[in-house]
mmCIF file of C-alpha atoms in Angstrom:
data_model
loop_
_atom_site.group_PDB
_atom_site.id
_atom_site.type_symbol
_atom_site.label_atom_id
_atom_site.label_comp_id
_atom_site.label_asym_id
_atom_site.label_seq_id
_atom_site.Cartn_x
_atom_site.Cartn_y
_atom_site.Cartn_z
ATOM 1 C CA MET A 22 216.343 -72.750 209.256
ATOM 2 C CA ILE A 23 216.983 -69.015 209.655
ATOM 3 C CA ILE A 24 218.294 -66.795 206.861
ATOM 4 C CA HIS A 25 220.177 -63.713 208.094
ATOM 5 C CA CYS A 26 219.949 -60.618 205.885
ATOM 6 C CA ASN A 27 221.362 -57.141 206.357
ATOM 7 C CA PHE A 28 219.063 -54.210 205.599
ATOM 8 C CA PHE A 29 220.495 -50.698 205.282
ATOM 9 C CA THR A 30 218.496 -47.729 206.468
ATOM 10 C CA GLN A 31 219.516 -44.100 206.080
ATOM 11 C CA ASN A 32 221.507 -44.090 209.286
ATOM 12 C CA ASN A 33 222.522 -47.615 210.169
ATOM 13 C CA GLU A 34 222.567 -51.293 209.293
ATOM 14 C CA ILE A 35 219.935 -53.607 210.789
ATOM 15 C CA GLN A 36 220.298 -57.368 210.789
ATOM 16 C CA MET A 37 216.958 -59.107 210.232
ATOM 17 C CA HIS A 38 216.062 -62.742 210.770
ATOM 18 C CA PHE A 39 214.172 -64.458 207.932
ATOM 19 C CA PRO A 40 212.738 -67.862 208.725
ATOM 20 C CA ASP A 41 212.094 -70.755 206.384
ATOM 21 C CA ILE A 42 208.330 -70.172 206.398
ATOM 22 C CA ASP A 43 207.383 -73.501 204.800
ATOM 23 C CA PHE A 44 209.383 -75.389 207.422
ATOM 24 C CA PHE A 45 207.853 -73.343 210.240
ATOM 25 C CA ILE A 46 204.313 -74.022 208.955
ATOM 26 C CA LYS A 47 204.954 -77.773 208.817
ATOM 27 C CA THR A 48 206.630 -78.000 212.219
ATOM 28 C CA HIS A 49 204.748 -75.437 214.309
ATOM 29 C CA ILE A 50 201.350 -74.690 212.729
ATOM 30 C CA THR A 51 199.900 -77.586 210.738
ATOM 31 C CA LYS A 52 202.342 -80.059 212.348
ATOM 32 C CA ARG A 53 202.176 -82.094 209.126
ATOM 33 C CA PRO A 54 205.500 -83.001 207.474
ATOM 34 C CA LYS A 55 203.578 -84.013 204.336
ATOM 35 C CA SER A 56 200.586 -82.413 202.642
ATOM 36 C CA LEU A 57 197.183 -83.081 204.183
ATOM 37 C CA LEU A 58 195.936 -83.877 200.669
ATOM 38 C CA GLN A 59 198.728 -86.276 199.670
ATOM 39 C CA GLN A 60 196.649 -89.469 199.899
ATOM 40 C CA ASP A 61 193.853 -88.116 197.707
ATOM 41 C CA LEU A 62 196.335 -86.683 195.211
ATOM 42 C CA GLU A 63 198.054 -90.054 194.905
ATOM 43 C CA CYS A 64 194.808 -92.046 194.680
ATOM 44 C CA ASN A 65 193.440 -89.770 191.953
ATOM 45 C CA GLN A 66 196.574 -89.061 189.925
ATOM 46 C CA LYS A 67 195.244 -90.707 186.754
ATOM 47 C CA GLU A 68 191.920 -88.864 186.946
ATOM 48 C CA LEU A 69 193.664 -85.534 187.547
ATOM 49 C CA THR A 70 196.014 -86.098 184.615
ATOM 50 C CA LYS A 71 193.128 -87.112 182.348
ATOM 51 C CA ASN A 72 191.183 -83.927 183.122
ATOM 52 C CA ILE A 73 194.093 -81.436 183.078
ATOM 53 C CA GLN A 74 196.733 -82.656 180.625
ATOM 54 C CA GLY A 75 196.514 -80.807 177.327
ATOM 55 C CA LYS A 76 193.574 -78.694 178.531
ATOM 56 C CA SER A 77 193.097 -74.923 178.581
ATOM 57 C CA MET A 78 192.834 -73.196 181.974
ATOM 58 C CA LEU A 79 191.591 -69.774 183.040
ATOM 59 C CA VAL A 80 192.292 -68.674 186.623
ATOM 60 C CA ILE A 81 190.617 -65.536 187.968
ATOM 61 C CA GLY A 82 192.295 -63.938 190.988
ATOM 62 C CA GLY A 83 195.372 -66.049 190.290
ATOM 63 C CA ALA A 84 197.871 -63.606 191.804
ATOM 64 C CA GLY A 85 196.598 -64.234 195.337
ATOM 65 C CA THR A 86 198.038 -66.900 197.614
ATOM 66 C CA ILE A 87 195.402 -69.580 197.038
ATOM 67 C CA GLY A 88 195.019 -68.890 193.321
ATOM 68 C CA ALA A 89 198.789 -68.997 192.783
ATOM 69 C CA HIS A 90 199.132 -72.303 194.623
ATOM 70 C CA PHE A 91 196.142 -73.720 192.724
ATOM 71 C CA ILE A 92 198.044 -72.891 189.548
ATOM 72 C CA LYS A 93 201.234 -74.526 190.837
ATOM 73 C CA ALA A 94 199.292 -77.648 191.800
ATOM 74 C CA ALA A 95 197.633 -77.804 188.364
ATOM 75 C CA LEU A 96 200.856 -77.282 186.397
ATOM 76 C CA LYS A 97 202.114 -80.671 187.614
ATOM 77 C CA TYR A 98 199.541 -82.236 185.264
ATOM 78 C CA ASN A 99 200.647 -80.419 182.094
ATOM 79 C CA PRO A 100 197.800 -78.154 180.939
ATOM 80 C CA ALA A 101 198.362 -76.841 177.407
ATOM 81 C CA LYS A 102 197.291 -73.245 178.057
ATOM 82 C CA LEU A 103 197.109 -71.048 181.140
ATOM 83 C CA TYR A 104 195.455 -67.617 181.266
ATOM 84 C CA VAL A 105 195.504 -65.682 184.541
ATOM 85 C CA ILE A 106 193.316 -62.670 185.386
ATOM 86 C CA ASP A 107 193.897 -60.417 188.408
ATOM 87 C CA HIS A 108 193.501 -56.693 189.114
ATOM 88 C CA ASP A 109 196.835 -56.805 191.019
ATOM 89 C CA GLU A 110 199.414 -56.019 188.319
ATOM 90 C CA ASN A 111 202.355 -56.335 190.709
ATOM 91 C CA GLY A 112 201.004 -59.636 191.992
ATOM 92 C CA LEU A 113 200.823 -61.002 188.452
ATOM 93 C CA THR A 114 204.419 -59.947 187.856
ATOM 94 C CA GLU A 115 205.539 -61.869 190.937
ATOM 95 C CA LEU A 116 203.409 -64.869 189.909
ATOM 96 C CA VAL A 117 205.201 -65.088 186.550
ATOM 97 C CA ARG A 118 208.614 -64.716 188.183
ATOM 98 C CA ASP A 119 207.747 -67.322 190.799
ATOM 99 C CA ILE A 120 206.449 -69.898 188.323
ATOM 100 C CA ARG A 121 209.317 -69.426 185.874
ATOM 101 C CA SER A 122 211.874 -69.550 188.715
ATOM 102 C CA THR A 123 210.530 -72.687 190.413
ATOM 103 C CA LYS A 124 212.527 -75.856 189.775
ATOM 104 C CA ASP A 125 210.595 -78.585 187.945
ATOM 105 C CA CYS A 126 207.587 -76.306 187.373
ATOM 106 C CA LYS A 127 206.156 -77.196 183.959
ATOM 107 C CA VAL A 128 205.252 -73.912 182.274
ATOM 108 C CA PRO A 129 202.756 -74.244 179.380
ATOM 109 C CA ASN A 130 203.731 -72.898 175.951
ATOM 110 C CA VAL A 131 200.762 -70.537 176.253
ATOM 111 C CA PHE A 132 201.012 -68.694 179.581
ATOM 112 C CA ILE A 133 199.455 -65.215 179.598
ATOM 113 C CA THR A 134 198.478 -62.880 182.438
ATOM 114 C CA TYR A 135 196.107 -59.903 182.228
ATOM 115 C CA PRO A 136 195.845 -57.168 184.904
ATOM 116 C CA LEU A 137 192.102 -56.506 184.886
ATOM 117 C CA ASN A 138 188.921 -57.159 186.856
ATOM 118 C CA PHE A 139 186.772 -60.114 185.834
ATOM 119 C CA ASN A 140 183.805 -57.741 185.570
ATOM 120 C CA ASP A 141 185.646 -55.730 182.909
ATOM 121 C CA PRO A 142 184.214 -55.959 179.341
ATOM 122 C CA ILE A 143 187.704 -56.972 178.167
ATOM 123 C CA PHE A 144 187.367 -60.141 180.241
ATOM 124 C CA GLU A 145 184.323 -61.251 178.245
ATOM 125 C CA LYS A 146 186.267 -60.638 175.029
ATOM 126 C CA ILE A 147 189.041 -62.909 176.296
ATOM 127 C CA VAL A 148 186.569 -65.676 177.167
ATOM 128 C CA LEU A 149 184.874 -65.349 173.767
ATOM 129 C CA GLN A 150 187.996 -65.201 171.599
ATOM 130 C CA GLU A 151 190.194 -67.686 173.488
ATOM 131 C CA ALA A 152 187.462 -70.274 174.216
ATOM 132 C CA PRO A 153 187.098 -73.064 174.928
ATOM 133 C CA PHE A 154 188.443 -73.002 178.488
ATOM 134 C CA HIS A 155 188.121 -76.495 179.892
ATOM 135 C CA ILE A 156 188.894 -75.441 183.474
ATOM 136 C CA ILE A 157 187.915 -72.101 185.006
ATOM 137 C CA ALA A 158 188.634 -71.268 188.653
ATOM 138 C CA ASN A 159 187.592 -68.051 190.382
ATOM 139 C CA PHE A 160 189.568 -66.874 193.432
ATOM 140 C CA ALA A 161 188.621 -63.194 193.179
ATOM 141 C CA ALA A 162 186.930 -62.370 196.471
ATOM 142 C CA HIS A 163 186.859 -60.059 199.461
ATOM 143 C CA LYS A 164 187.989 -62.460 202.163
ATOM 144 C CA HIS A 165 188.621 -60.364 205.272
ATOM 145 C CA VAL A 166 186.217 -59.674 208.121
ATOM 146 C CA ARG A 167 187.682 -56.156 208.156
ATOM 147 C CA SER A 168 185.938 -55.625 204.781
ATOM 148 C CA GLU A 169 182.687 -54.657 206.539
ATOM 149 C CA LYS A 170 183.802 -51.552 208.388
ATOM 150 C CA ASP A 171 181.086 -49.340 206.834
ATOM 151 C CA HIS A 172 178.492 -49.263 204.049
ATOM 152 C CA PHE A 173 181.093 -48.323 201.412
ATOM 153 C CA SER A 174 183.279 -51.331 202.161
ATOM 154 C CA ILE A 175 180.235 -53.617 202.357
ATOM 155 C CA GLU A 176 179.020 -52.430 198.957
ATOM 156 C CA ALA A 177 182.422 -53.193 197.405
ATOM 157 C CA MET A 178 182.412 -56.637 199.018
ATOM 158 C CA LEU A 179 178.874 -57.508 197.881
ATOM 159 C CA ASN A 180 179.699 -56.344 194.371
ATOM 160 C CA ASN A 181 182.783 -58.532 194.181
ATOM 161 C CA ASN A 182 181.557 -61.636 196.008
ATOM 162 C CA LEU A 183 178.000 -61.724 194.696
ATOM 163 C CA ILE A 184 176.895 -59.293 191.974
ATOM 164 C CA HIS A 185 179.986 -59.616 189.777
ATOM 165 C CA ALA A 186 179.949 -63.375 190.389
ATOM 166 C CA GLN A 187 176.452 -63.492 188.911
ATOM 167 C CA HIS A 188 177.675 -61.652 185.811
ATOM 168 C CA LEU A 189 180.562 -64.113 185.491
ATOM 169 C CA LEU A 190 178.190 -67.082 185.603
ATOM 170 C CA ASP A 191 175.984 -65.503 182.935
ATOM 171 C CA VAL A 192 179.051 -65.145 180.709
ATOM 172 C CA LEU A 193 180.068 -68.768 181.286
ATOM 173 C CA VAL A 194 176.609 -70.103 180.418
ATOM 174 C CA LYS A 195 177.425 -68.992 176.853
ATOM 175 C CA HIS A 196 180.896 -70.606 176.947
ATOM 176 C CA LYS A 197 180.555 -73.594 179.268
ATOM 177 C CA PRO A 198 183.704 -75.055 180.842
ATOM 178 C CA GLU A 199 184.121 -78.711 181.768
ATOM 179 C CA HIS A 200 185.008 -77.706 185.332
ATOM 180 C CA PHE A 201 184.187 -74.478 187.168
ATOM 181 C CA PHE A 202 185.373 -73.762 190.706
ATOM 182 C CA CYS A 203 184.560 -70.721 192.846
ATOM 183 C CA VAL A 204 186.225 -70.326 196.223
ATOM 184 C CA SER A 205 184.126 -69.967 199.386
ATOM 185 C CA THR A 206 185.060 -69.730 203.090
ATOM 186 C CA ASP A 207 184.476 -71.533 206.376
ATOM 187 C CA LYS A 208 182.734 -68.334 207.481
ATOM 188 C CA ALA A 209 179.832 -69.209 205.161
ATOM 189 C CA ALA A 210 178.810 -71.862 207.715
ATOM 190 C CA ASN A 211 176.523 -70.133 210.249
ATOM 191 C CA PRO A 212 177.794 -66.678 209.198
ATOM 192 C CA VAL A 213 178.117 -63.913 211.794
ATOM 193 C CA ASN A 214 179.744 -61.329 209.506
ATOM 194 C CA VAL A 215 178.777 -59.789 206.177
ATOM 195 C CA MET A 216 181.770 -61.365 204.438
ATOM 196 C CA GLY A 217 180.617 -64.845 205.475
ATOM 197 C CA ALA A 218 177.020 -64.018 204.565
ATOM 198 C CA SER A 219 178.096 -62.772 201.127
ATOM 199 C CA LYS A 220 179.950 -66.043 200.494
ATOM 200 C CA LYS A 221 176.973 -68.103 201.720
ATOM 201 C CA MET A 222 174.798 -66.224 199.246
ATOM 202 C CA MET A 223 177.495 -66.790 196.611
ATOM 203 C CA GLU A 224 177.253 -70.528 197.294
ATOM 204 C CA GLU A 225 173.497 -70.386 196.720
ATOM 205 C CA LEU A 226 174.107 -68.350 193.561
ATOM 206 C CA ILE A 227 176.512 -70.838 191.988
ATOM 207 C CA LEU A 228 174.264 -73.759 193.011
ATOM 208 C CA SER A 229 171.472 -72.153 190.998
ATOM 209 C CA TYR A 230 173.693 -72.589 187.902
ATOM 210 C CA ALA A 231 174.760 -76.150 188.770
ATOM 211 C CA SER A 232 172.410 -77.596 186.148
ATOM 212 C CA ASP A 233 174.059 -75.520 183.383
ATOM 213 C CA PHE A 234 177.625 -76.794 183.854
ATOM 214 C CA LYS A 235 179.692 -78.516 186.533
ATOM 215 C CA ILE A 236 180.242 -76.194 189.496
ATOM 216 C CA THR A 237 182.055 -76.888 192.778
ATOM 217 C CA THR A 238 183.325 -74.818 195.675
ATOM 218 C CA ALA A 239 185.254 -75.234 198.935
ATOM 219 C CA ARG A 240 185.261 -73.926 202.464
ATOM 220 C CA PHE A 241 188.599 -74.217 204.172
ATOM 221 C CA ALA A 242 190.792 -73.262 207.066
ATOM 222 C CA ASN A 243 193.032 -70.230 207.460
ATOM 223 C CA VAL A 244 195.886 -70.319 204.983
ATOM 224 C CA ALA A 245 199.047 -69.809 207.018
ATOM 225 C CA PHE A 246 201.075 -66.762 205.916
ATOM 226 C CA SER A 247 198.718 -66.017 202.999
ATOM 227 C CA ASN A 248 198.832 -62.503 201.546
ATOM 228 C CA GLY A 249 197.196 -60.022 203.905
ATOM 229 C CA SER A 250 196.822 -62.493 206.771
ATOM 230 C CA LEU A 251 197.894 -61.765 210.337
ATOM 231 C CA LEU A 252 200.837 -64.167 210.032
ATOM 232 C CA PHE A 253 201.920 -62.627 206.711
ATOM 233 C CA GLY A 254 201.899 -59.318 208.572
ATOM 234 C CA PHE A 255 204.505 -60.676 210.988
ATOM 235 C CA MET A 256 207.098 -60.575 208.201
ATOM 236 C CA GLN A 257 206.145 -57.022 207.287
ATOM 237 C CA ARG A 258 206.379 -55.886 210.894
ATOM 238 C CA LEU A 259 209.822 -57.490 211.273
ATOM 239 C CA MET A 260 211.168 -55.748 208.172
ATOM 240 C CA LYS A 261 209.887 -52.405 209.459
ATOM 241 C CA LYS A 262 210.918 -52.945 213.092
ATOM 242 C CA GLN A 263 207.308 -52.634 214.216
ATOM 243 C CA PRO A 264 205.597 -54.509 217.068
ATOM 244 C CA LEU A 265 203.301 -57.492 216.641
ATOM 245 C CA SER A 266 199.635 -57.129 217.609
ATOM 246 C CA VAL A 267 197.768 -60.393 218.154
ATOM 247 C CA PRO A 268 194.327 -61.502 219.437
ATOM 248 C CA SER A 269 194.785 -63.764 222.448
ATOM 249 C CA ASN A 270 191.320 -65.391 222.371
ATOM 250 C CA ILE A 271 191.050 -66.461 218.711
ATOM 251 C CA LYS A 272 191.900 -69.973 217.517
ATOM 252 C CA ARG A 273 191.742 -71.283 213.970
ATOM 253 C CA TYR A 274 192.295 -74.322 211.778
ATOM 254 C CA PHE A 275 195.260 -73.903 209.426
ATOM 255 C CA VAL A 276 196.402 -75.292 206.104
ATOM 256 C CA SER A 277 199.582 -74.400 204.251
ATOM 257 C CA PRO A 278 199.393 -72.385 201.001
ATOM 258 C CA THR A 279 200.344 -75.548 199.097
ATOM 259 C CA GLU A 280 197.538 -77.514 200.779
ATOM 260 C CA ALA A 281 195.049 -74.741 199.977
ATOM 261 C CA GLY A 282 195.902 -74.907 196.280
ATOM 262 C CA GLU A 283 195.724 -78.705 196.247
ATOM 263 C CA LEU A 284 192.382 -78.703 198.066
ATOM 264 C CA CYS A 285 190.867 -76.393 195.465
ATOM 265 C CA LEU A 286 192.309 -78.433 192.588
ATOM 266 C CA LEU A 287 190.808 -81.665 193.942
ATOM 267 C CA ALA A 288 187.452 -79.942 194.472
ATOM 268 C CA CYS A 289 187.529 -78.410 190.982
ATOM 269 C CA ILE A 290 188.428 -81.548 189.050
ATOM 270 C CA LEU A 291 187.014 -84.426 191.100
ATOM 271 C CA GLY A 292 183.849 -82.944 192.591
ATOM 272 C CA LYS A 293 180.343 -83.464 191.289
ATOM 273 C CA THR A 294 178.282 -80.423 190.409
ATOM 274 C CA GLY A 295 176.959 -78.729 193.531
ATOM 275 C CA ASP A 296 179.587 -80.192 195.882
ATOM 276 C CA ILE A 297 181.019 -78.004 198.641
ATOM 277 C CA PHE A 298 184.360 -79.363 199.896
ATOM 278 C CA PHE A 299 186.164 -78.864 203.214
ATOM 279 C CA PRO A 300 189.283 -80.341 204.856
ATOM 280 C CA LYS A 301 188.914 -83.136 207.393
ATOM 281 C CA LEU A 302 190.404 -81.518 210.481
ATOM 282 C CA GLN A 303 189.819 -82.413 214.121
ATOM 283 C CA GLU A 304 188.953 -79.991 216.911
ATOM 284 C CA ASN A 305 192.293 -80.664 218.608
ATOM 285 C CA GLN A 306 193.972 -79.122 215.536
ATOM 286 C CA LEU A 307 192.594 -75.670 216.335
ATOM 287 C CA THR A 308 195.497 -73.356 217.186
ATOM 288 C CA TYR A 309 195.543 -70.038 219.041
ATOM 289 C CA PHE A 310 197.188 -67.126 217.237
ATOM 290 C CA SER A 311 198.921 -66.251 220.512
ATOM 291 C CA ASP A 312 200.635 -69.667 220.626
ATOM 292 C CA ILE A 313 201.780 -69.343 217.007
ATOM 293 C CA THR A 314 203.202 -65.899 217.803
ATOM 294 C CA LYS A 315 205.284 -67.175 220.697
ATOM 295 C CA ASP A 316 206.537 -70.138 218.648
ATOM 296 C CA PHE A 317 207.356 -67.880 215.705
ATOM 297 C CA LEU A 318 209.430 -65.446 217.754
ATOM 298 C CA LYS A 319 211.272 -68.300 219.439
ATOM 299 C CA TYR A 320 211.901 -69.857 216.015
ATOM 300 C CA ILE A 321 213.651 -66.730 214.746
ATOM 301 C CA GLY A 322 215.638 -66.226 217.942
ATOM 302 C CA TYR A 323 213.554 -63.816 220.015
ATOM 303 C CA THR A 324 211.764 -64.042 223.319
ATOM 304 C CA CYS A 325 208.281 -62.556 223.553
ATOM 305 C CA ASP A 326 208.166 -59.161 225.258
ATOM 306 C CA VAL A 327 204.505 -58.857 226.268
ATOM 307 C CA CYS A 328 203.271 -55.258 226.308
ATOM 308 C CA SER A 329 200.138 -53.967 228.032
ATOM 309 C CA THR A 330 199.262 -51.280 225.449
ATOM 310 C CA GLU A 331 199.841 -50.512 221.769
ATOM 311 C CA GLU A 332 201.829 -47.415 222.741
ATOM 312 C CA GLU A 333 204.176 -49.428 224.956
ATOM 313 C CA ALA A 334 204.705 -51.915 222.126
ATOM 314 C CA LYS A 335 205.490 -49.158 219.613
ATOM 315 C CA GLN A 336 207.901 -47.466 222.033
ATOM 316 C CA LYS A 337 209.809 -50.703 222.630
ATOM 317 C CA ALA A 338 209.880 -51.463 218.892
ATOM 318 C CA SER A 339 211.534 -48.105 218.227
ATOM 319 C CA LEU A 340 214.479 -49.273 220.360
ATOM 320 C CA LEU A 341 215.049 -52.557 218.473
ATOM 321 C CA ASN A 342 218.528 -53.160 217.045
ATOM 322 C CA ASP A 343 220.678 -56.067 215.865
ATOM 323 C CA LYS A 344 221.513 -56.955 219.484
ATOM 324 C CA SER A 345 217.871 -57.238 220.625
ATOM 325 C CA ILE A 346 216.808 -60.619 221.967
ATOM 326 C CA ALA A 347 213.178 -59.753 222.860
ATOM 327 C CA TYR A 348 210.460 -58.598 220.479
ATOM 328 C CA PRO A 349 207.481 -56.461 221.610
ATOM 329 C CA VAL A 350 204.018 -58.006 221.260
ATOM 330 C CA TYR A 351 200.651 -56.593 222.242
ATOM 331 C CA PHE A 352 198.092 -59.326 223.004
ATOM 332 C CA PHE A 353 194.427 -58.314 223.154
ATOM 333 C CA ASN A 354 190.992 -59.904 223.359
ATOM 334 C CA SER A 355 189.251 -59.606 220.002
ATOM 335 C CA ASP A 356 186.111 -57.456 220.133
ATOM 336 C CA THR A 357 185.599 -56.541 216.470
ATOM 337 C CA SER A 358 182.361 -56.931 214.538
ATOM 338 C CA GLY A 359 181.696 -60.300 212.920
ATOM 339 C CA GLU A 360 184.516 -62.189 214.639
ATOM 340 C CA LYS A 361 184.015 -65.825 215.671
ATOM 341 C CA GLU A 362 186.195 -67.380 218.347
ATOM 342 C CA TYR A 363 186.184 -70.700 216.473
ATOM 343 C CA GLU A 364 185.781 -72.149 212.972
ATOM 344 C CA GLU A 365 183.256 -74.569 211.519
ATOM 345 C CA PHE A 366 182.951 -76.014 208.020
ATOM 346 C CA TYR A 367 179.337 -77.179 207.910
ATOM 347 C CA THR A 368 175.993 -76.959 209.694
ATOM 348 C CA GLY A 369 173.714 -79.641 211.098
ATOM 349 C CA GLU A 370 171.238 -79.142 208.234
ATOM 350 C CA GLU A 371 173.750 -79.926 205.472
ATOM 351 C CA LYS A 372 174.127 -83.402 203.950
ATOM 352 C CA LEU A 373 177.670 -84.631 204.525
ATOM 353 C CA ASP A 374 179.758 -87.144 202.593
ATOM 354 C CA MET A 375 182.794 -88.114 204.693
ATOM 355 C CA HIS A 376 183.655 -91.285 202.770
ATOM 356 C CA SER A 377 184.390 -90.387 199.131
ATOM 357 C CA PHE A 378 187.804 -88.894 199.975
ATOM 358 C CA LYS A 379 190.401 -89.716 202.603
ATOM 359 C CA THR A 380 191.347 -86.143 203.538
ATOM 360 C CA LEU A 381 188.326 -84.151 202.379
ATOM 361 C CA GLY A 382 184.696 -84.058 203.364
ATOM 362 C CA LYS A 383 182.025 -82.583 201.186
ATOM 363 C CA ILE A 384 178.479 -81.289 201.363
ATOM 364 C CA SER A 385 176.509 -82.993 198.614
ATOM 365 C CA ASN A 386 173.797 -80.837 197.066
ATOM 366 C CA THR A 387 171.437 -82.501 194.603
ATOM 367 C CA ILE A 388 168.546 -80.027 194.800
ATOM 368 C CA PHE A 389 169.561 -76.614 193.508
ATOM 369 C CA PRO A 390 167.975 -73.182 194.160
ATOM 370 C CA GLU A 391 165.947 -71.635 191.361
ATOM 371 C CA LYS A 392 167.719 -68.905 189.424
ATOM 372 C CA LYS A 393 164.705 -66.612 189.611
ATOM 373 C CA GLY A 394 164.695 -66.633 193.397
ATOM 374 C CA ILE A 395 168.425 -66.008 193.662
ATOM 375 C CA ALA A 396 168.255 -63.293 190.991
ATOM 376 C CA PHE A 397 165.478 -61.598 192.986
ATOM 377 C CA ASN A 398 167.672 -61.617 196.114
ATOM 378 C CA ILE A 399 170.608 -60.117 194.258
ATOM 379 C CA GLN A 400 168.387 -57.463 192.691
ATOM 380 C CA THR A 401 167.057 -56.624 196.165
ATOM 381 C CA ILE A 402 170.612 -56.047 197.342
ATOM 382 C CA GLN A 403 171.416 -53.947 194.277
ATOM 383 C CA ASN A 404 168.331 -51.816 194.902
ATOM 384 C CA ILE A 405 169.318 -50.994 198.470
ATOM 385 C CA LEU A 406 172.924 -50.294 197.440
ATOM 386 C CA ASN A 407 171.623 -47.807 194.846
ATOM 387 C CA ASP A 408 170.288 -45.681 197.703
ATOM 388 C CA LYS A 409 172.952 -42.990 198.142
ATOM 389 C CA ASN A 410 171.978 -42.529 201.796
ATOM 390 C CA VAL A 411 171.905 -46.205 202.769
ATOM 391 C CA LYS A 412 173.363 -47.124 206.166
ATOM 392 C CA LYS A 413 175.349 -50.212 207.152
ATOM 393 C CA GLU A 414 172.537 -51.357 209.460
ATOM 394 C CA GLU A 415 170.021 -51.270 206.592
ATOM 395 C CA ILE A 416 172.237 -53.450 204.404
ATOM 396 C CA VAL A 417 172.768 -55.940 207.228
ATOM 397 C CA ASN A 418 169.032 -56.094 207.955
ATOM 398 C CA THR A 419 168.298 -56.713 204.262
ATOM 399 C CA ILE A 420 170.762 -59.607 204.219
ATOM 400 C CA LYS A 421 169.105 -61.021 207.341
ATOM 401 C CA LEU A 422 165.763 -61.073 205.516
ATOM 402 C CA LEU A 423 167.273 -62.791 202.483
ATOM 403 C CA LEU A 424 169.457 -65.223 204.416
ATOM 404 C CA PRO A 425 167.564 -66.900 207.285
ATOM 405 C CA GLY A 426 169.849 -67.820 210.150
ATOM 406 C CA PHE A 427 172.300 -64.974 209.574
ATOM 407 C CA LYS A 428 173.183 -63.669 213.030
ATOM 408 C CA HIS A 429 175.392 -60.647 212.665
ATOM 409 C CA ILE A 430 177.778 -59.828 215.510
ATOM 410 C CA GLU A 431 177.993 -56.037 215.691
ATOM 411 C CA THR A 432 180.322 -54.393 218.218
ATOM 412 C CA GLY A 433 180.887 -51.082 216.443
ATOM 413 C CA LYS A 434 184.610 -51.848 216.181
ATOM 414 C CA SER A 435 186.728 -52.721 213.148
ATOM 415 C CA LEU A 436 190.123 -54.364 212.735
ATOM 416 C CA ASP A 437 191.246 -51.148 211.064
ATOM 417 C CA GLN A 438 191.125 -49.561 214.519
ATOM 418 C CA LYS A 439 193.914 -51.839 215.741
ATOM 419 C CA MET A 440 197.600 -52.159 214.859
#
């Protein structure tokens, strides 16, 4: 289904084509008319209701795509209170509007959002004064490979994904929830970029607290059209009459935003402490971004006008009007630092459980790292970040020492150098 909208610029009117994104995801990307998680949601409905109904929830990073859909999935089970923390004030505003505008969405009597960082002292006051929180889920993370362009960006990422996460866990030890979930990434399996390495170290960090209260996490596929993703960018480029720029050699597993939220909810509520969840997807479900691009343009009524350079694509985009039938696209081979051509959810050394759930696998951890060892690693990272003259290479080499098996792919190029 295509929605036609007229946008007015200073000089003329431009007709834009807005697709039904949910329908496109189901028919062209995941190729699943129903949620991947539907069977496990149905089988565990009573357990989910028992653990969520009437309970108090705190969601950190809830304005993002996955956090927002986690909230929507949880609201079906009638929690009594919902507190949402996110540094994105505009995102929180949209979250409230979305939830209160969604048909059949059960909004708790207590529903409060706060625009702040979870490392802010105010956050600890909220946890202390509004406790107990039965369910706490943390989605605040640097999630993009582009977040390692230099030592400044790496420091911000390590602070958010690891150092601040440690502070959060120390706060929660004093106010223990019944369920705690912290999002991870598929890139934590055999990491080749600093983002993936930071999330692998985060996994080890939360496992070191798994004896204090129940902790679970999840690695999962790309979330189609999530905020900031390449596919989300397609909509922005269309609105601005700008060309699409797409890697031709990268393929990924995909889940819908709804499936991402449901996956995290199942992991949070039904997992045992130390479990790392992932979706059961087959290799033949890997999809090239280039194929999605061609399908997307066809879906909204365009043919794909393949350009040989970024400049050619931008020139052709400047000529777009409401009579255009072709849309300029620049396809390129990805050569940026830390980029894998494929995805994987687990390694050969990890203990898998593929039988407890119909649509989810999990890595079962029963032996947890010692806090002292993990704390030493984090302090080592803090020490090197305190060096005002530290270089990116030094940080990467330090992580390699602390995380055996980390094989960083360095090409000297960043996604910020491309359209």
